[in-house]
Coordinates of C-alpha atoms in Angstrom, one line a residue:
Chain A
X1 CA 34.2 -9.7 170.9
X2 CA 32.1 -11.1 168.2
X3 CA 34.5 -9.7 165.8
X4 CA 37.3 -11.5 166.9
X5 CA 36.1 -14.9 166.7
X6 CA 38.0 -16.0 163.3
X7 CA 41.3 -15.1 165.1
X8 CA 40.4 -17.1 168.1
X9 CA 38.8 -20.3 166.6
X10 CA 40.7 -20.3 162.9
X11 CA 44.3 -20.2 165.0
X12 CA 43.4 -23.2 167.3
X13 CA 43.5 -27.0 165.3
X14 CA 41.9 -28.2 168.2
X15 CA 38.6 -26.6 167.7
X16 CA 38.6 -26.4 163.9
X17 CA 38.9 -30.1 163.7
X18 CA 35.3 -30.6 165.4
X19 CA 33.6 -28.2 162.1
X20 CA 35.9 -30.0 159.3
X21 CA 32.7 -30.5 157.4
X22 CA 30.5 -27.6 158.2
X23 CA 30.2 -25.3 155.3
X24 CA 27.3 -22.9 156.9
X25 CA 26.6 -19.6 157.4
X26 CA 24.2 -19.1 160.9
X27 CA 23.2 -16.1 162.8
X28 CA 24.5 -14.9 165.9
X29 CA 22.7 -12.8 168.5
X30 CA 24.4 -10.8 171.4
X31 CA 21.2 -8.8 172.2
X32 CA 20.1 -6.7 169.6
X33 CA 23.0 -6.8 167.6
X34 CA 23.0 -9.9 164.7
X35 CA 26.3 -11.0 163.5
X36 CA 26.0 -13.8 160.4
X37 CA 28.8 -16.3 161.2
X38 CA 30.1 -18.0 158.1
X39 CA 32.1 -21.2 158.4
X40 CA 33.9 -23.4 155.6
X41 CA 35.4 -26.4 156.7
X42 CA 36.3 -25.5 160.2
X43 CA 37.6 -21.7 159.6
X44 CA 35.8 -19.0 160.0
X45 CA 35.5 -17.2 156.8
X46 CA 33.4 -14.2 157.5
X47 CA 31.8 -12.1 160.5
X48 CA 29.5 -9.8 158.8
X49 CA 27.4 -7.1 161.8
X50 CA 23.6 -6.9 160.9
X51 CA 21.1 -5.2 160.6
X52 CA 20.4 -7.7 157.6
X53 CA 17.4 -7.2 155.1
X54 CA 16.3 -11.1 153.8
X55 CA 19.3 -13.0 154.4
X56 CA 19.1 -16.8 154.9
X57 CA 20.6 -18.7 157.5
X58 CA 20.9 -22.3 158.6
X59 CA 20.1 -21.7 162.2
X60 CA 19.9 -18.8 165.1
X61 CA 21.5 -18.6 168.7
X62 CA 19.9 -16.1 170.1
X63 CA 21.1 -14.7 173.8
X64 CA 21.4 -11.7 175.7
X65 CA 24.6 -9.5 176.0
X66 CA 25.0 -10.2 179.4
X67 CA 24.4 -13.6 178.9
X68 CA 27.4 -13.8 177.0
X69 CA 29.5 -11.6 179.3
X70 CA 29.4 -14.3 181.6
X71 CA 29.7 -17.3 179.2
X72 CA 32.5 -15.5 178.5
X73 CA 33.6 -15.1 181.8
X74 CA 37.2 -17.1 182.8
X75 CA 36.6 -19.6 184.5
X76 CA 32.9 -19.0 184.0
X77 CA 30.6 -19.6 186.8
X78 CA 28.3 -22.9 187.5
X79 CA 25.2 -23.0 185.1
X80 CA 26.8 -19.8 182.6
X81 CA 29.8 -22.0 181.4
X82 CA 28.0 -24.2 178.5
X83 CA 25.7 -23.3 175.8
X84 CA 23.6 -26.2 176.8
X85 CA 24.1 -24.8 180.5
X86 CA 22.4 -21.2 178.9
X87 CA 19.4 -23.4 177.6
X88 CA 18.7 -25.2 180.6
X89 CA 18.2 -21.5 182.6
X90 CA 16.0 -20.1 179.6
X91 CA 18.4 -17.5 178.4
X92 CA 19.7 -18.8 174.9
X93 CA 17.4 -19.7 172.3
X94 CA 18.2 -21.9 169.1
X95 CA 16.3 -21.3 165.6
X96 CA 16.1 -23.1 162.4
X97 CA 17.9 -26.2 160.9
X98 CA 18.4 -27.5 164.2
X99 CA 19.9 -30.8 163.1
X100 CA 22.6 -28.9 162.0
X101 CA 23.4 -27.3 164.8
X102 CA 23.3 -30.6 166.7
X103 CA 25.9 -32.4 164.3
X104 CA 27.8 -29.5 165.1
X105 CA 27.0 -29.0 168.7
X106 CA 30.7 -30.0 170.2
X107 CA 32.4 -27.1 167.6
X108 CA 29.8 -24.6 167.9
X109 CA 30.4 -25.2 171.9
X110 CA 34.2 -24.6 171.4
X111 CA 33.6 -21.5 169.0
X112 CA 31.3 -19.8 170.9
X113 CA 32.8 -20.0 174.2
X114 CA 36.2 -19.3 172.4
X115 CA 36.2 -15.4 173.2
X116 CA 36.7 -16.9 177.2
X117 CA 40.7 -17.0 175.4
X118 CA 40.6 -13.3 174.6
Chain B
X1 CA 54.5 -50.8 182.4
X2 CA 52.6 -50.0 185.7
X3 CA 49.8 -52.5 185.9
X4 CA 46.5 -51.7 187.3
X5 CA 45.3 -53.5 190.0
X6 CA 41.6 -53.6 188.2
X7 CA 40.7 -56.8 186.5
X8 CA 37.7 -57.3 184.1
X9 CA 35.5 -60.3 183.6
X10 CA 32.5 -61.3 181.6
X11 CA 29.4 -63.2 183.1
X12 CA 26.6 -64.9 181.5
X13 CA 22.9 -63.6 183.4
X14 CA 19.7 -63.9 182.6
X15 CA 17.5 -61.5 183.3
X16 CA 13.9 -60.4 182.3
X17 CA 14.0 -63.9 180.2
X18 CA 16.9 -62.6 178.4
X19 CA 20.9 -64.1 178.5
X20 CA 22.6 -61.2 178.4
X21 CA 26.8 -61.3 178.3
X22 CA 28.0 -58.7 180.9
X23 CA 31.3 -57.0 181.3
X24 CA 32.5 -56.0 184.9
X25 CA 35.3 -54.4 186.5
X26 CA 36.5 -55.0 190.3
X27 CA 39.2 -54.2 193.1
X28 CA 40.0 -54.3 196.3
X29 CA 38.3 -56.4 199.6
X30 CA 36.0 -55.8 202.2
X31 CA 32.4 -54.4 201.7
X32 CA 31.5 -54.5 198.8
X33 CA 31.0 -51.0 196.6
X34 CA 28.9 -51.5 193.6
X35 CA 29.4 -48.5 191.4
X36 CA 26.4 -47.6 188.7
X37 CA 27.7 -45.5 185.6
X38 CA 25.7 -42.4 184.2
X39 CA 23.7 -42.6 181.1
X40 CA 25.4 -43.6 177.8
X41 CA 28.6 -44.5 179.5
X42 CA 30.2 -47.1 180.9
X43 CA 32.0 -48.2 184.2
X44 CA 35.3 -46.9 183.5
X45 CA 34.4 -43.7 184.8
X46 CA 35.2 -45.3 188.1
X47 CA 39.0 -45.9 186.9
X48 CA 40.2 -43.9 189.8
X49 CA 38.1 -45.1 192.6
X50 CA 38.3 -49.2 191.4
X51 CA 42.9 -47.3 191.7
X52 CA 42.5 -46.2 194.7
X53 CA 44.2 -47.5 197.3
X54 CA 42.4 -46.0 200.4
X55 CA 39.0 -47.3 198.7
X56 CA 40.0 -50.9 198.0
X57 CA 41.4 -52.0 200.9
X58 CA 38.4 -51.6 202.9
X59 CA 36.2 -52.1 200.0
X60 CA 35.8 -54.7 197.1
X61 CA 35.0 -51.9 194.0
X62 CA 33.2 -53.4 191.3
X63 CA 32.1 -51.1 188.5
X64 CA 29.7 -53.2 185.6
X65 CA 28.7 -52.3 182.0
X66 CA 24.9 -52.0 182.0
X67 CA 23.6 -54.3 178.6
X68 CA 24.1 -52.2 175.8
X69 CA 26.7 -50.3 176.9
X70 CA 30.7 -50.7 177.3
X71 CA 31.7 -53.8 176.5
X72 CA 28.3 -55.5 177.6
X73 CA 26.6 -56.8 174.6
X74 CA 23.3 -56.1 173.8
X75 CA 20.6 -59.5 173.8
X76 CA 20.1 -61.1 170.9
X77 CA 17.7 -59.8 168.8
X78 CA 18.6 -56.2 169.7
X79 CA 18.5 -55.2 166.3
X80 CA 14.9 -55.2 166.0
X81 CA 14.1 -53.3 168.6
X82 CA 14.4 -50.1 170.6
X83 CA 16.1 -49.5 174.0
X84 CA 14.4 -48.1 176.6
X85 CA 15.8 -48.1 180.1
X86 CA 12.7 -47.8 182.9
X87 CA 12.7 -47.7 186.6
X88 CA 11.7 -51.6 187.1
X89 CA 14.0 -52.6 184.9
X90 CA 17.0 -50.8 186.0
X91 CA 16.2 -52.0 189.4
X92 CA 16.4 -55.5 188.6
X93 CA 19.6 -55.3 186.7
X94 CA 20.9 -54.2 189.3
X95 CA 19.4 -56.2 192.2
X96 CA 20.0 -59.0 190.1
X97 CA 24.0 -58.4 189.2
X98 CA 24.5 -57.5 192.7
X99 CA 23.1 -61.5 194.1
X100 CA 25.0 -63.0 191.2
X101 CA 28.0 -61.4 191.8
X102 CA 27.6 -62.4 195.4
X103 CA 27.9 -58.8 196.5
X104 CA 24.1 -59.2 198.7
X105 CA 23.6 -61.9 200.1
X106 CA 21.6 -62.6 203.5
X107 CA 24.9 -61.6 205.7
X108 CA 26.7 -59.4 203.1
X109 CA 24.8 -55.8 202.4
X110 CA 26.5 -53.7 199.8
X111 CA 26.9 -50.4 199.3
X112 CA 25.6 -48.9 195.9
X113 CA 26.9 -45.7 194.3
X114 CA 25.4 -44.3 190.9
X115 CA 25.7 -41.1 189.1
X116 CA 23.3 -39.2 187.6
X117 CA 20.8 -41.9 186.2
X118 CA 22.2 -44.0 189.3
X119 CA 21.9 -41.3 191.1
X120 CA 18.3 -41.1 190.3
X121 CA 18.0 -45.2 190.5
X122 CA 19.7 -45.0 194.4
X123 CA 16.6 -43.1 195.1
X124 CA 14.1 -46.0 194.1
X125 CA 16.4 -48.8 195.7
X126 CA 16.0 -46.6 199.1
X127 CA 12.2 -47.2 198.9
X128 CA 12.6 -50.9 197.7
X129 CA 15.4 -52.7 198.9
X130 CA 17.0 -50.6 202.0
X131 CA 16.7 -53.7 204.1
X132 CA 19.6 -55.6 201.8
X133 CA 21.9 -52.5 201.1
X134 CA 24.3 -51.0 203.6
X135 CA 23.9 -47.2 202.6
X136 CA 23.6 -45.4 199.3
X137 CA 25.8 -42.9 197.5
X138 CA 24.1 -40.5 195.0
X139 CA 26.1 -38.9 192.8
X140 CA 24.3 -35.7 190.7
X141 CA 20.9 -37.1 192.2
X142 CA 17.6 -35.5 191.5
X143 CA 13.9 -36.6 191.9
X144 CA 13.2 -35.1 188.7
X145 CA 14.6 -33.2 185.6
X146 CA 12.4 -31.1 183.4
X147 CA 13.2 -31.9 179.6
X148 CA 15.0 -29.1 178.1
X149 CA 16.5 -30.2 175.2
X150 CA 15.2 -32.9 173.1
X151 CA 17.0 -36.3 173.5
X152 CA 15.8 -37.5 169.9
X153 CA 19.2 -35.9 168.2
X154 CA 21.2 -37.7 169.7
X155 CA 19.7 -40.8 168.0
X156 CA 19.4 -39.6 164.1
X157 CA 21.2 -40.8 161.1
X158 CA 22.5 -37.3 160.3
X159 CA 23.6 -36.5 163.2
X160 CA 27.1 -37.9 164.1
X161 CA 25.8 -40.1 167.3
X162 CA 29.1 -40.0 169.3
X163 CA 29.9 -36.3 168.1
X164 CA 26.6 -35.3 169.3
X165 CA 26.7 -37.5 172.6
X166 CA 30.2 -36.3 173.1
X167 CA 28.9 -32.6 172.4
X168 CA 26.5 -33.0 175.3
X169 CA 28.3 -34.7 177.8
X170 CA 31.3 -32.0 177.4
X171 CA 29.2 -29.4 178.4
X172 CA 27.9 -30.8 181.6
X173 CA 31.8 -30.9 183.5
X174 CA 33.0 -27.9 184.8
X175 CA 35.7 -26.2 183.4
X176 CA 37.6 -26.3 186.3
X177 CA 38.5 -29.8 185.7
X178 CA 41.6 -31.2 184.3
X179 CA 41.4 -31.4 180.8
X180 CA 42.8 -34.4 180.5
X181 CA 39.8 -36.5 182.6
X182 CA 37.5 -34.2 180.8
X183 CA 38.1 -35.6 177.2
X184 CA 38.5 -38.8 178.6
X185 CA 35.0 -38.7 179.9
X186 CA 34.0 -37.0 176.6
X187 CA 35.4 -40.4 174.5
X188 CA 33.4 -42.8 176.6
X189 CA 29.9 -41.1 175.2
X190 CA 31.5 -40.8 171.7
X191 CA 32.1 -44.5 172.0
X192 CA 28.4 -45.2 173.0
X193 CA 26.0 -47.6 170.3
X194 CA 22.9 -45.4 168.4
X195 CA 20.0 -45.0 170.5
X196 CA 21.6 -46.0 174.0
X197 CA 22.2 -42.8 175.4
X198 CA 18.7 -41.7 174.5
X199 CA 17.0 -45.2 175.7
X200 CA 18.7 -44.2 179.2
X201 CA 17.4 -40.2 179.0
X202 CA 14.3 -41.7 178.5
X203 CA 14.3 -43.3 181.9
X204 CA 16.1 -40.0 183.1
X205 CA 13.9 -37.4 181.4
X206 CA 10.3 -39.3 181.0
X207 CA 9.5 -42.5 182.8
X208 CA 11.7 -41.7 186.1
X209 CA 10.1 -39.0 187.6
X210 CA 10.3 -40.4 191.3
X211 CA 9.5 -36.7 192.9
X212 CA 6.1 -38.5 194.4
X213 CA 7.4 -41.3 196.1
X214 CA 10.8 -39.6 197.7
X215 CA 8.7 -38.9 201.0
X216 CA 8.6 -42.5 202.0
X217 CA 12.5 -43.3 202.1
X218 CA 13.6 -44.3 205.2
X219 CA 17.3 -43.5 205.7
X220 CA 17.2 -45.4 209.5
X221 CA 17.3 -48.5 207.1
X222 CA 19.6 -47.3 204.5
X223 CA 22.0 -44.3 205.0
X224 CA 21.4 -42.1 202.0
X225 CA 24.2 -40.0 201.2
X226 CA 24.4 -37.2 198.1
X227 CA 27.3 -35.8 196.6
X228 CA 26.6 -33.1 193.7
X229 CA 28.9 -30.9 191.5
X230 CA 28.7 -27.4 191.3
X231 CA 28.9 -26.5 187.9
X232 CA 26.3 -29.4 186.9
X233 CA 23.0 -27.6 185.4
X234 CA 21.2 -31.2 184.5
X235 CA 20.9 -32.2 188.0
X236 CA 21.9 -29.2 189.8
X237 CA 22.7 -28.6 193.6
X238 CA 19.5 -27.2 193.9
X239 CA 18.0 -30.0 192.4
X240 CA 19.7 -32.2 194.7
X241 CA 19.1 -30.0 197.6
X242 CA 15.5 -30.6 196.5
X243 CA 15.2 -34.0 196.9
X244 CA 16.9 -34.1 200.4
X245 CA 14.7 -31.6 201.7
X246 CA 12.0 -33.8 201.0
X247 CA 14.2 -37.3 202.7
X248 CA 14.5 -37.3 206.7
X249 CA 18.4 -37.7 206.9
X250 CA 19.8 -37.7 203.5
X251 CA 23.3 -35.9 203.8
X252 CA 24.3 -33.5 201.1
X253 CA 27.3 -32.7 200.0
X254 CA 27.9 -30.0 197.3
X255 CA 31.2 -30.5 196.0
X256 CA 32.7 -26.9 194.8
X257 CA 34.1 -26.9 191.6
X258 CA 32.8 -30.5 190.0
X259 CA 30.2 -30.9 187.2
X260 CA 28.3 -33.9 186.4
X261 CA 30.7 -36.4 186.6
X262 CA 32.9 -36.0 189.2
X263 CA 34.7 -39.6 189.5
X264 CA 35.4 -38.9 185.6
X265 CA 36.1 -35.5 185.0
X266 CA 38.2 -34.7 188.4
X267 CA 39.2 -38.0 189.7
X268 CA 40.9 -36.5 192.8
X269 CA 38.6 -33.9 194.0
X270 CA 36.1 -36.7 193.7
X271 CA 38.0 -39.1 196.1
X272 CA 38.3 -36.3 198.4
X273 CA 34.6 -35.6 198.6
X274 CA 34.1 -39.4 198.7
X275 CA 36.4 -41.0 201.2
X276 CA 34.9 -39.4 204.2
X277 CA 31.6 -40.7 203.4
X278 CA 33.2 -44.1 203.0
X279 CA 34.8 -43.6 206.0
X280 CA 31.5 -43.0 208.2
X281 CA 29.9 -45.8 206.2
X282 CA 32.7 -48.2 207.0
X283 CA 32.3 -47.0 210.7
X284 CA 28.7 -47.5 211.1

């Protein structure tokens, strides 16, 4: 699912609008698998499936594959439909530069529930 | 054109020692209904209820800007301080706009309805001032709700204030709602001034905790009536559920398929859930 995310977000203006000026690469966890997301001015410009050996990243979203599954979910159900909504039950976990990730909150919301379109 | 039947004013009060310049909205006649918006808002998220014309012709609707926010100005000398919203003062505000708007008086009780931080603030003006209310809606009410992000962000110089704001508040309607009344909602907190949403979560998340004190509301004074959305994870319909547990008579309504700002995000589904209430307060 992971994989498909630059279809899903770089074909929508209304999401790639909110992540006009991020130019960062973070890391995405769906359980044990990483994924480093790379984003240049709203697009996504790279999915690239870990393991990784000493890579940097600006921040981490960590969560567990079912966890996904039902933020993924359409409609999702109460309290598994918002990446806030995951923090508040305990089941996502942010990393890093986490200003970043809070000037970006509203796109990385829209990107990361954007597989819910699949 | 269609022309609303809401009309806005401004009034000069002082309160606390200060002169503060307050914007308000109203409609309608009859009891009044003052309506309390949530944290880092403002009182258009009442457009539909201050419109509806099963509300307002039993009830006079009127919907203010707290001080800082909407088109209420902050006092002068704001810009040398920090603002930080606490029980007392909330209280008074409202107390206070309430007698000056003539909406309490000793023959006229209102009825007060807030969401989420007036949904917390209903709880306090139970134990307080039952006697001079008619009943009490909370909307999204809890006692208490446990910090679990950190309210600082939304108040930094690089971070966007209203994307971040706007960010947050997105996530806490449900995504059954129409579009439409969910980015509408969304705007109002990207339109919010730096530090005002977080001066109100600090009330919310720190200062407010009224989970002690919740015992001693009496709801034979002061019908207390609460109304929460499904899909809201701040103050959650367990959270709610909660609080009435621990309130003799508090009705609870959990209202399928709304998040944390029902009036806003699904204007109709809200009226739906809310007449009936209205309708047994109007009877009582």
């Amino acid at each position: 699912m992971i994989e498909r995310l630059p279809e899903l977000v770089n074909r929508d203006p209304a999401i790639v609008r909110w992540g006009r000026h991020m130019n960062e690469t973070f890391l995405l966890e769906v359980g044990e698998q990483q994924y480093l997301v790379t984003v240049r001015q709203g697009l996504i410009s790279s999915i690239e499936k870990g393991p990784f050996a000493m890579r940097s990243w600006r921040f981490a979203i960590r969560a567990a594959k079912e966890c996904w599954e039902r933020h993924w979910e359409s409609p999702p159900g109460p309290g598994w439909h918002d990446l806030f909504a995951l923090l508040r039950r305990g089941e996502v976990a942010f990393e890093g530069d986490l200003r970043v990730l809070m000037a970006y909150l509203l796109y990385l919301k829209l990107v990361l529930a954007a597989p819910r379109k699949a | 054109m269609k022309l609303e039947p809401i009309v806005g004013r401004y009034a000069e009060i002082d309160m606390q020692n200060r002169k503060h310049r307050l914007y308000f909205e109203e409609s309608g006649k009859g009891i009044p209904l003052l309506c309390l918006h949530t944290a880092g808002s403002d009182g258009r998220q009442y457009r539909a209820v201050l419109n509806d014309p099963q509300v307002t012709q039993h009830f006079r609707v009127v919907a203010f800007d707290m001080p800082w926010h909407g088109k209420s100005s902050p006092p002068a000398g704001w810009e040398k301080e920090d603002y930080r919203l606490t029980t007392d003062s909330y209280t008074e505000l409202i107390m206070t706009v309430a007698r000056e708007l003539g909406l309490v008086s000793p023959t006229l009780r209102p009825v007060v309805m807030g969401c989420s931080i007036g949904g917390r603030i209903v709880l306090n003006l139970a134990l307080k001032h039952a006697r001079e209310l008619r009943a009490l809606i909370g909307l999204q009410s809890a006692a208490y709700v446990e910090r679990y992000y950190d309210a600082g962000w939304l108040d930094h110089a690089e971070v966007h204030g209203g994307r971040a704001c706007g960010g947050l508040a997105y996530g806490l309607m449900s995504p059954l709602s129409p579009q439409e009344h969910r980015w509408e909602t969304v705007w109002h907190y990207m339109q919010g001034g730096p530090g005002v949403f977080t001066g109100d979560l600090y009330f919310y998340q720190i200062e407010g905790d009224i989970r002690e004190r919740i015992g001693a509301i009496d709801t034979r004074l002061c019908p207390l009536y609460l109304l929460t959305g499904e899909y809201d994870y701040s103050a959650s319909p367990r959270d709610t559920e909660a609080a009435a547990a621990r309130i003799p008579g508090a009705k609870v309504t959990i209202m399928k398929g709304l998040g944390h700002f029902p009036m806003s995000e699904n204007p109709e589904a809200f009226l739906a859930c809310l007449r009936p209430v209205l309708e047994e307060i109007r009877a009582s």
